[in-house]
Short mmCIF file of C-alpha atoms in Angstrom, two decimals:
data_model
loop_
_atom_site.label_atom_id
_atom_site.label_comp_id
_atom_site.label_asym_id
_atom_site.label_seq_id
_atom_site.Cartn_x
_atom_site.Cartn_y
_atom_site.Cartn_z
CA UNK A 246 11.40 2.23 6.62
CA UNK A 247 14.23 4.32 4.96
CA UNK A 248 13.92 6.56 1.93
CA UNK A 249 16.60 3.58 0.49
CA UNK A 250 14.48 0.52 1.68
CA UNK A 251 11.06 2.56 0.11
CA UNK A 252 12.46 2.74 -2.99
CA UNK A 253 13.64 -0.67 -3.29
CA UNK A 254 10.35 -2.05 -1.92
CA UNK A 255 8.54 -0.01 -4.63
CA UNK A 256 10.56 -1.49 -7.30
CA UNK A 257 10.56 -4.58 -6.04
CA UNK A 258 6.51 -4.76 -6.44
CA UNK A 259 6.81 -2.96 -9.53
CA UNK A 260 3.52 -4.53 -10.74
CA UNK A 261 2.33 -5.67 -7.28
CA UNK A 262 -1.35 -4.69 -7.04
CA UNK A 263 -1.91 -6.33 -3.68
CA UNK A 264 -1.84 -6.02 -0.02
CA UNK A 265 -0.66 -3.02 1.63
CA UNK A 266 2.15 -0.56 1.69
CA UNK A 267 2.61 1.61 4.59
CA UNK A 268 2.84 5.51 4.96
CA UNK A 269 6.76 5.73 5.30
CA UNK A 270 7.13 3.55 2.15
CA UNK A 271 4.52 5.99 0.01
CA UNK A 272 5.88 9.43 0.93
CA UNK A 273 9.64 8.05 0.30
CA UNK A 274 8.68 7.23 -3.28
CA UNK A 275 6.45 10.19 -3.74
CA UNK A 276 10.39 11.66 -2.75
CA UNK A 277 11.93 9.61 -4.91
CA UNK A 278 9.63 10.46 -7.88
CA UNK A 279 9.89 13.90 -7.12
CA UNK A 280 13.48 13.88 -6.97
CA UNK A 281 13.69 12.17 -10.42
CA UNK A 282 11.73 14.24 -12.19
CA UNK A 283 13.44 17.46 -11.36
CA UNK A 284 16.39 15.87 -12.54
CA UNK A 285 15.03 14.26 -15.87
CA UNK A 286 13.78 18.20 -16.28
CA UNK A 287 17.09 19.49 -15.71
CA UNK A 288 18.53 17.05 -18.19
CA UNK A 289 15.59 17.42 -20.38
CA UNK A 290 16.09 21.61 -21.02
CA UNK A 291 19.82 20.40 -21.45
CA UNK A 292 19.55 18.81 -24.58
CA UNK A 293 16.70 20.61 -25.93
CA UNK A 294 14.49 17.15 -25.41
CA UNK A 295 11.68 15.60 -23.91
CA UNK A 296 12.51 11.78 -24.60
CA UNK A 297 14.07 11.24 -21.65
CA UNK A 298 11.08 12.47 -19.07
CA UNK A 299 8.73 10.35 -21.28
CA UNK A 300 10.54 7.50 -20.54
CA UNK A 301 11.66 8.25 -17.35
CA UNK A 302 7.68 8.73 -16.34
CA UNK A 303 6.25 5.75 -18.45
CA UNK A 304 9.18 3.45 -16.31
CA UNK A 305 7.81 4.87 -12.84
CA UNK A 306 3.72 5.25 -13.94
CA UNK A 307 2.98 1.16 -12.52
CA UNK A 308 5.29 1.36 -9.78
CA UNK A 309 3.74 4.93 -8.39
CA UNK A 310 0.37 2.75 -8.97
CA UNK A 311 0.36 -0.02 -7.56
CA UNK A 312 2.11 1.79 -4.22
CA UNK A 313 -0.54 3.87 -4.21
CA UNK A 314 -3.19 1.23 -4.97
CA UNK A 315 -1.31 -0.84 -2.02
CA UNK A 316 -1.84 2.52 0.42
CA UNK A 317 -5.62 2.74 -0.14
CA UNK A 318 -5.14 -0.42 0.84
CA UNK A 319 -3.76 -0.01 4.16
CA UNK A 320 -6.13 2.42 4.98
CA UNK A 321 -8.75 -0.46 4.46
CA UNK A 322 -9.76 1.42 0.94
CA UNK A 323 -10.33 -0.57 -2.59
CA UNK A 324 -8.22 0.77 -5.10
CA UNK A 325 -10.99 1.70 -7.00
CA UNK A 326 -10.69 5.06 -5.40
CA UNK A 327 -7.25 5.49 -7.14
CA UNK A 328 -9.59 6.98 -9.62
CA UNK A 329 -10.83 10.22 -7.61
CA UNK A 330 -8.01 11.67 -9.03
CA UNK A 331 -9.70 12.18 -11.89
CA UNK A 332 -11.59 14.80 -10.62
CA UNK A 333 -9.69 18.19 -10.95
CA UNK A 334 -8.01 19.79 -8.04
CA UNK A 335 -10.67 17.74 -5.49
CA UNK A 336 -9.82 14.71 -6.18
CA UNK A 337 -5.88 15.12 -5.81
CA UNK A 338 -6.49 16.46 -2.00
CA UNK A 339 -8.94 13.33 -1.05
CA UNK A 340 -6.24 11.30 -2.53
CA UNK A 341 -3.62 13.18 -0.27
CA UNK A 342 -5.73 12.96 2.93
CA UNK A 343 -6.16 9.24 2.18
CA UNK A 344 -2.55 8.93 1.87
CA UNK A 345 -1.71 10.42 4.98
CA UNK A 346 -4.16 8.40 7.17
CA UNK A 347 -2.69 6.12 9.53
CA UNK A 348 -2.84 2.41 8.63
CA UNK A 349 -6.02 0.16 9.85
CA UNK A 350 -4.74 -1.83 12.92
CA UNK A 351 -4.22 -5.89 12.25
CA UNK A 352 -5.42 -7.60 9.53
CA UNK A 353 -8.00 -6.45 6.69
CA UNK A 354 -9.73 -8.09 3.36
CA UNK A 355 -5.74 -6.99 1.72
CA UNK A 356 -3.57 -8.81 4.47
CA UNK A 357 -1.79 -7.74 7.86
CA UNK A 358 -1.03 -4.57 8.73
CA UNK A 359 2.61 -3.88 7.48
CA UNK A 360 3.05 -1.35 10.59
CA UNK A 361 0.62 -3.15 13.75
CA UNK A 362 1.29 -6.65 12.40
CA UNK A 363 -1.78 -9.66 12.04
CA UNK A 364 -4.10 -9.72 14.50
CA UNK A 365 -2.95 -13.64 14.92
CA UNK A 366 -0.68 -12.29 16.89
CA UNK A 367 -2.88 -9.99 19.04
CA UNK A 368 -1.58 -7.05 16.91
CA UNK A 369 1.54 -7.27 18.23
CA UNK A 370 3.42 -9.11 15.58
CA UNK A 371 6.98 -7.94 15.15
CA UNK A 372 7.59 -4.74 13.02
CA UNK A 373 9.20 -4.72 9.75
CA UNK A 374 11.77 -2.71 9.06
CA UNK A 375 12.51 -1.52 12.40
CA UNK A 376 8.86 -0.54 12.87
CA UNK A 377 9.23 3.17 11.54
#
C-alpha cells in the first residue's frame, strides 16, 4: 500500500471502527497527519490564528482513531487498549510498539488478515494492494 492509497483508505473508513488495517496503511497516515499539521502550523503563525489547526485536527481526530483502533486490531488487540495512551510518556511507546508489530497471520475475532489473507484459503489468499 502507497502513502496515496493509505490515505484514501483512511478516509474512506473515516468512522470505520472494525476489522483491521495493516502496518503500511497506519504509518502512511501517521505521515499524512504529520505532514498536515506542520503545514496547518505554518499557516497558523501566518495569520496570527489557531482556527485553522482546530479544525484541521477535529476533521482528522476519528479517522486517526478508528485506523488506529483497526491496527490493534490486526495485531489481534481490542481497541480498548487505544486507551494506554492515556498514561503519560508510557503509554505512547506501548502504543508505538503495538503499532509496529507485524499483523496476526489469517483470520482473527476482527476478520482476515489484510496482509496473509483468510485462513479459508490456507493463508494464502491473494494480497491487496500489491501485497506491500
Amino acid at each position: 500500500m502507497n502513502f496515496g492509497q493509505a490515505v484514501q483508505s483512511v478516509l474512506s473508513q473515516y468512522v470505520g471502527f472494525s476489522g483491521r488495517a495493516r502496518r503500511s496503511e497506519y504509518w502512511w497516515f501517521f505521515l499524512f497527519n504529520m505532514i498536515i499539521a506542520i503545514a496547518v502550523s505554518i499557516v497558523d503563525a501566518a495569520i496570527g490564528s489557531m482556527i485553522l489547526g482546530i479544525v484541521v485536527t477535529l476533521v482528522l481526530l476519528l479517522p486517526g482513531i478508528a485506523v488506529t483502533l483497526r491496527r490493534l486490531h490486526d495485531t489481534g488487540r481490542t481497541g480498548w487498549w487505544i486507551f494506554i495512551a492515556a498514561v503519560p510518556i508510557i503509554g505512547a511507546v506501548v502504543l508505538i510498539v503495538f503499532a509496529c508489530q507485524d499483523s496476526q497471520p489469517g483470520d482473527n475475532q476482527y476478520g482476515p488478515s489484510p496482509k496473509y489473507g483468510s485462513s479459508a484459503y490456507g493463508g494464502a489468499a491473494p494480497q491487496r494492494n500489491g501485497g506491500v
